[in-house]
Short mmCIF file of C-alpha atoms and ligand atoms in Angstrom, two decimals:
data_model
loop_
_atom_site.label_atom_id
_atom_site.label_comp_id
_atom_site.label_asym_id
_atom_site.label_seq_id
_atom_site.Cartn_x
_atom_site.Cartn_y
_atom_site.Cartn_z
CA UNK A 289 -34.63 11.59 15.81
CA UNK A 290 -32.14 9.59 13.74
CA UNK A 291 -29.53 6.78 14.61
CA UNK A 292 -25.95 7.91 14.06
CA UNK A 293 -23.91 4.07 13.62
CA UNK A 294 -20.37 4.06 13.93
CA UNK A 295 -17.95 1.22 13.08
CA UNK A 296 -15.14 1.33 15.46
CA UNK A 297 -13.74 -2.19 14.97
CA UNK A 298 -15.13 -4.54 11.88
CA UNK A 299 -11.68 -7.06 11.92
CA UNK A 300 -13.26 -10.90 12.16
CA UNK A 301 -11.83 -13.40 14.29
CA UNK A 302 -8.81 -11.10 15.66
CA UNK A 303 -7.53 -7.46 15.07
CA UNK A 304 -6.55 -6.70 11.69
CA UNK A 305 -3.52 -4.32 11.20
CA UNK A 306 -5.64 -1.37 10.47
CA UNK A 307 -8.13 -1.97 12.78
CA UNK A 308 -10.00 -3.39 15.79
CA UNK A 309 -12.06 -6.75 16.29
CA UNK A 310 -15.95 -6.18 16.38
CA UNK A 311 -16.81 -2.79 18.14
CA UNK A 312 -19.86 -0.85 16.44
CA UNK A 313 -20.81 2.42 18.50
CA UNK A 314 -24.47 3.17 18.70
CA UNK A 315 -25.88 6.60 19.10
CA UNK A 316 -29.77 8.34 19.53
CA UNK A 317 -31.02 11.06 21.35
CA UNK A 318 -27.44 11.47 23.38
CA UNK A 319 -28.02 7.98 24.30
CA UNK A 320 -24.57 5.73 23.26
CA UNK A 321 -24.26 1.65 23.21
CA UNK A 322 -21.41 -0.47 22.08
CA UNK A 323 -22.55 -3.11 20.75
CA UNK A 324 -19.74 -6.03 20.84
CA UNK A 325 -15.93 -4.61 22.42
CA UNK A 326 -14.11 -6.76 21.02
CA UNK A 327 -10.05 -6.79 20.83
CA UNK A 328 -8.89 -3.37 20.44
CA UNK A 329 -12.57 -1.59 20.19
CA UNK A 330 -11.14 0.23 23.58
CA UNK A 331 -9.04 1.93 22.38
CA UNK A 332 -10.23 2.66 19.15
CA UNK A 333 -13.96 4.02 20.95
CA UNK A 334 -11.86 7.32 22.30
CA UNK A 335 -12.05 8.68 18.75
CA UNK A 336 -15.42 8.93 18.92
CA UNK A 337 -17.13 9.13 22.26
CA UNK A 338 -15.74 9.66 25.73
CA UNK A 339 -14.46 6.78 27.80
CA UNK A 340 -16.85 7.54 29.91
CA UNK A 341 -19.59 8.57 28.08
CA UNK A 342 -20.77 5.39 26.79
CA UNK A 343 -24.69 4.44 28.69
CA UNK A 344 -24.52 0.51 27.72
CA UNK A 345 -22.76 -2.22 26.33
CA UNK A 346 -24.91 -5.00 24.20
CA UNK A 347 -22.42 -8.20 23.48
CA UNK A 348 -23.66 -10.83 20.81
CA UNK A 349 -21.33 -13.67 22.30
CA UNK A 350 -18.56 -14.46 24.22
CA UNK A 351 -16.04 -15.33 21.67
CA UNK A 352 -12.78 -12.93 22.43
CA UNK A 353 -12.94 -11.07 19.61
CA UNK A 354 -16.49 -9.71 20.67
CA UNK A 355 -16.43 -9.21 24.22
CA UNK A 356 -12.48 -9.03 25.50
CA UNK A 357 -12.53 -5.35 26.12
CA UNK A 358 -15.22 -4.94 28.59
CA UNK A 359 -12.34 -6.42 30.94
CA UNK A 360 -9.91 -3.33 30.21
CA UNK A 361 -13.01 -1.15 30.46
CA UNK A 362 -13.75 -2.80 33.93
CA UNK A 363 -10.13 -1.23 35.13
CA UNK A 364 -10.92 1.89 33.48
CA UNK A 365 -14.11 2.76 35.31
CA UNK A 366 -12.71 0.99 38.70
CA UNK A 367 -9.81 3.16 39.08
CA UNK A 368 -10.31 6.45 37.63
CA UNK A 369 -8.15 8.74 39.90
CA UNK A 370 -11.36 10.64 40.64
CA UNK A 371 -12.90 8.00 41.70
CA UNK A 372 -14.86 4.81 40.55
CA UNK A 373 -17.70 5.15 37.43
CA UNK A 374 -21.10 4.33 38.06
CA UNK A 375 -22.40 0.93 36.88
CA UNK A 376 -23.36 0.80 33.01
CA UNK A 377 -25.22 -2.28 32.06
CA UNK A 378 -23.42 -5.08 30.12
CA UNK A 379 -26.20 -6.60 27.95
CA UNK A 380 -25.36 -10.32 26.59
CA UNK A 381 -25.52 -13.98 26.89
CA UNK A 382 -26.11 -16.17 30.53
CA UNK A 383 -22.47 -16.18 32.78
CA UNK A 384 -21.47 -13.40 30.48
CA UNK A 385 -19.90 -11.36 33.69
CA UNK A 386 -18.84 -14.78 34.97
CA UNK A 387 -16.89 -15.80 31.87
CA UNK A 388 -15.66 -11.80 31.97
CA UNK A 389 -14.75 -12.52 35.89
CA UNK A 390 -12.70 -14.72 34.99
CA UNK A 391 -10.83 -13.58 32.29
CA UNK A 392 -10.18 -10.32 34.34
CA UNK A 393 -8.66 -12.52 37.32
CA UNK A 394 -5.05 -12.74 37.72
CA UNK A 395 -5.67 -16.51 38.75
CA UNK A 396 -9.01 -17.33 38.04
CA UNK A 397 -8.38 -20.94 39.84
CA UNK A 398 -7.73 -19.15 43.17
CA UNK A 399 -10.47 -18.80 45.27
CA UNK A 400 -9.46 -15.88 47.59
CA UNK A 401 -7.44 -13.39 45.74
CA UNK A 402 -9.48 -14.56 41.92
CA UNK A 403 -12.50 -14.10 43.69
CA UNK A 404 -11.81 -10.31 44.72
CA UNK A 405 -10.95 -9.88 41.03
CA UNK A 406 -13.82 -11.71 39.49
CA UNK A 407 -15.80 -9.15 42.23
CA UNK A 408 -14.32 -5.97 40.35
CA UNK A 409 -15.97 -6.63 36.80
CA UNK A 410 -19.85 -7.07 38.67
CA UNK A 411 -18.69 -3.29 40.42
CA UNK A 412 -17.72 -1.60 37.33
CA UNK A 413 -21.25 -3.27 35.15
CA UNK A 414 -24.45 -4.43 35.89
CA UNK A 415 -25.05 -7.72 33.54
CA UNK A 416 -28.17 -8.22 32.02
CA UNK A 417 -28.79 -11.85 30.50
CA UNK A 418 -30.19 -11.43 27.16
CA UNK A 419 -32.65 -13.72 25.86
CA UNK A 420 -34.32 -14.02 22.34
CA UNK A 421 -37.27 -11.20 22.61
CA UNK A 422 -37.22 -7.55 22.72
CA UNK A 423 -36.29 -5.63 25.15
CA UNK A 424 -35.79 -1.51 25.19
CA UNK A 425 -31.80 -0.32 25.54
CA UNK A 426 -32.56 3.67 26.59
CA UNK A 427 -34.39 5.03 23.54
CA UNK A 428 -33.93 1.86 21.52
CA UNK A 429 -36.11 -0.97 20.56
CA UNK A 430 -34.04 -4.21 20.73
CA UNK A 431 -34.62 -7.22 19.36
CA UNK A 432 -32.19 -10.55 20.19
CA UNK A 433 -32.68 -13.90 17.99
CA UNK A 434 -30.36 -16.86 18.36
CA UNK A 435 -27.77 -17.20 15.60
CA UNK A 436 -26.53 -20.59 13.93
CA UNK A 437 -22.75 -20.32 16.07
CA UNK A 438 -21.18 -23.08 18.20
CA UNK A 439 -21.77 -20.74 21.47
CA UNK A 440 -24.90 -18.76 22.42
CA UNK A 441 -25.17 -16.26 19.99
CA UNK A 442 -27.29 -13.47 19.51
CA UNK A 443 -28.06 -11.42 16.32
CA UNK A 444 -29.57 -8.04 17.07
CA UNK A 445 -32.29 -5.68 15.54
CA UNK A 446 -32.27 -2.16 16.48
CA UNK A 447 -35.14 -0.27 15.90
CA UNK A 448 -35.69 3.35 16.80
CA UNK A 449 -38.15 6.70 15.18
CA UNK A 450 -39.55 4.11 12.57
CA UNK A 451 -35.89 3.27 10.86
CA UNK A 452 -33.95 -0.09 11.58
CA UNK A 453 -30.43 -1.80 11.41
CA UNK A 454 -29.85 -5.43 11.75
CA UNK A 455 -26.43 -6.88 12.87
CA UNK A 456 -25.94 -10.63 12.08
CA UNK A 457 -23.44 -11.30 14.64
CA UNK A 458 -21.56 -14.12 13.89
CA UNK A 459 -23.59 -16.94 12.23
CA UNK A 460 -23.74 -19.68 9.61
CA UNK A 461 -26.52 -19.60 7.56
CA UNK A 462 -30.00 -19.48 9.09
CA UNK A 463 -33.91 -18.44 8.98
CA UNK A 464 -33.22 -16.54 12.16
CA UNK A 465 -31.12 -13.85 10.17
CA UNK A 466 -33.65 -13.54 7.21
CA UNK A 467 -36.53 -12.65 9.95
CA UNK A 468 -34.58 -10.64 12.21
CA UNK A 469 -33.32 -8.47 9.27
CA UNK A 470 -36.61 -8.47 7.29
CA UNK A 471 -37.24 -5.19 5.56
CA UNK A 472 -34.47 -3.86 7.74
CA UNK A 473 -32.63 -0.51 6.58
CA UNK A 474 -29.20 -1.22 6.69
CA UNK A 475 -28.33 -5.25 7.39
CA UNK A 476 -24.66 -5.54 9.12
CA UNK A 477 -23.56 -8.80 8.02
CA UNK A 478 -20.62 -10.77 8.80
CA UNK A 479 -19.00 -12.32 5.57
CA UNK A 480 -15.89 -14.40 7.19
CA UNK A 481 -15.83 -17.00 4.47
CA UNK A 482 -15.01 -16.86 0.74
CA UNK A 483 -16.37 -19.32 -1.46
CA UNK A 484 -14.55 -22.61 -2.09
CA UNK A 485 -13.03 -22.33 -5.16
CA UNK A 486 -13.01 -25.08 -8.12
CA UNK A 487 -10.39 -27.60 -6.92
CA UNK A 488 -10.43 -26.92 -3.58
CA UNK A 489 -9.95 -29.99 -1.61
CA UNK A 490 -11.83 -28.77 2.03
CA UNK A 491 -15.12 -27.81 2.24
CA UNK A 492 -16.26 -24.41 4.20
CA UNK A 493 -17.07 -26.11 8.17
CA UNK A 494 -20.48 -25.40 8.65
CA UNK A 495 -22.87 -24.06 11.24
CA UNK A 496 -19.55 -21.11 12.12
CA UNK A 497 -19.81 -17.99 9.61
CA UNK A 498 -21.01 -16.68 6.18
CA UNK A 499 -19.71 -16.51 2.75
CA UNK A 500 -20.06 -13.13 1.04
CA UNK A 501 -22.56 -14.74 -1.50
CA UNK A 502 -24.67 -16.42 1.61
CA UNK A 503 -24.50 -12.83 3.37
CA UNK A 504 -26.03 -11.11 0.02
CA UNK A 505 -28.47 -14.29 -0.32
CA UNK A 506 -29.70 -13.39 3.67
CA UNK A 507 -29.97 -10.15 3.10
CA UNK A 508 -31.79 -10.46 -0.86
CA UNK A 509 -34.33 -12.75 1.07
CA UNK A 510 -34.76 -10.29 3.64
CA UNK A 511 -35.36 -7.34 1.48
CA UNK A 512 -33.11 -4.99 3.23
CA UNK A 513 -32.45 -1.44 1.81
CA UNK A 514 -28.45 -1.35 2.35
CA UNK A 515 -26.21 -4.67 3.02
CA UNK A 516 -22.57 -3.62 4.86
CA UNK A 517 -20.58 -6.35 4.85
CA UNK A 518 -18.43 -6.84 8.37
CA UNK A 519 -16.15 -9.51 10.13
CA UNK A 520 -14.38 -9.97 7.14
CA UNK A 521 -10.75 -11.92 8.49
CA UNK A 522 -7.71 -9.71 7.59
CA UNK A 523 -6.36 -12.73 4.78
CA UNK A 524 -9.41 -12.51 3.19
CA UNK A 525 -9.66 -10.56 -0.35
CA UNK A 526 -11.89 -7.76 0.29
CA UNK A 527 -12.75 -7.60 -3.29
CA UNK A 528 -13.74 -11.20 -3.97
CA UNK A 529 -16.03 -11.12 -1.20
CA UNK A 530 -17.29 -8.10 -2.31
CA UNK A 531 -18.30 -10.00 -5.68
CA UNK A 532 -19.69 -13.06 -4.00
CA UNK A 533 -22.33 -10.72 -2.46
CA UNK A 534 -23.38 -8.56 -5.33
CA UNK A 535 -24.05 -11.71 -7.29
CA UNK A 536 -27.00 -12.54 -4.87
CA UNK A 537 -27.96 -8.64 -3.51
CA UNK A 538 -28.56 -6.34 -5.58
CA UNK A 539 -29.18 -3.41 -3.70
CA UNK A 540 -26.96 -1.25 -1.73
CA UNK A 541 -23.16 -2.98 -0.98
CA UNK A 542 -20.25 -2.01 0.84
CA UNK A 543 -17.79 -3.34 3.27
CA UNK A 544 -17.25 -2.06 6.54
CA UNK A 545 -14.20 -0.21 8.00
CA UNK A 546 -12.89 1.41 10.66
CA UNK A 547 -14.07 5.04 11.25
CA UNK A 548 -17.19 4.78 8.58
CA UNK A 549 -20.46 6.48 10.12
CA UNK A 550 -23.60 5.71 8.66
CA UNK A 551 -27.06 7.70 9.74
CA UNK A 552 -30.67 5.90 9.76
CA UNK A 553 -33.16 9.01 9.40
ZN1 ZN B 813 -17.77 -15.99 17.12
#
């Protein structure tokens, strides 16, 4: 009964060089969910599950690096020689398969030929709006809370067989994290900021993303076992950010990477 978590993409704000944007696979009981497909996490997914063997897709937002995918995934289950794939539910914000639509169309101001396009993406997926609440995904307990981003943005608490991980999505720093990750097994916390160092002249813009030290303040205040630092941006230095959040957490630290599997049991 345990929760196998794979990172398949961790790179904030774009694709790094050794890796994808945001793509964690989720696995229990046979059951698998992808929670953000971001840039690249398409490709990258094959290493570890079958294109076609993923049961659900759970996006946080609708910034690209999250959520771009799901339109290459749209052509993959469409037009399989064997045929079209059967619907798989895409789990994430209101107009989420709208927005998706019309990124997929080859000229999303057309209204003839875009519409047929915009069609394909509804074929291939079945969205679900997400709301804050919980809500089960197959054998898992999910919970959504709204996260302190410029667009609707949801932070996500997985619970399943009494263990839990909490992914912070992107978010600045808010009250919504320290509940929805309270007492939480492993926190997944983005860290896309380093602190401002002495003399420099602009400050951090606020209300966007986390510092390492605000991600290991978070997750200190939440009392989570194990903090894994993610959506670190490919200039950043992995090993000052790695500092920032050991000053405030004490427990359990690491960043994320591509290919690292972690088990709740
Ligand atoms: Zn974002």
């Amino acid at each position: 009964m345990r929760v196998r978590i794979t990172i398949v993409g961790c790179s904030g704000s774009f694709p790094g060089p050794d890796g994808p944007a945001s793509c964690y696979l989720v696995e229990a009981e046979g059951f698998r969910m992808l929670m953000d497909m971001g840039s690249g996490g398409l490709g990258a997914v094959q290493q570890y599950a079958g294109l076609y063997e993923i049961d659900a897709i759970c996006l946080s937002h609708l910034h690209a690096d999250h959520c771009l995918d799901v339109c290459g995934y749209s052509v993959a289950r469409t037009f399989h020689p064997d045929g079209p794939k059967p619907r798989i539910p895409v789990y994430g914000p209101a107009q989420t398969g709208v927005r998706l639509g019309r990124a997929l169309a080859a000229d999303p101001a057309a209204d003839d030929a875009g519409a047929d396009t915009r069609d394909r993406i509804t074929e291939a997926f079945d969205f679900v709006t997400i709301t804050a609440g919980t809500i089960e995904i197959g054998p898992l307990r999910v919970t959504a809370e709204r996260m302190n981003h410029p667009v609707e943005t949801y932070g996500y608490r997985l619970e399943h067989a009494g263990r839990s991980l909490a992914y912070s999505a992107d978010t600045g720093p808010t009250e919504a994290l320290v509940r929805l990750a309270r007492d939480a097994d492993v926190l997944l916390c983005e860290a896309s900021f380093v602190e401002p160092a002495d003399g420099d002249a602009a400050p951090l813009p606020e209300n966007l993303h986390l510092t390492g030290r605000q991600a290991g303040q978070h997750a200190a205040r939440a009392g989570v076992g194990q903090l894994v630092l993610t959506h670190l941006v490919p200039w950043n230095d992995e090993d000052r950010t790695l500092d920032e959040a050991g000053q405030a957490f004490t427990g359990a630290l690491s960043i994320a990477a591509p290919g690292i599997g972690f088990v709740l049991d």
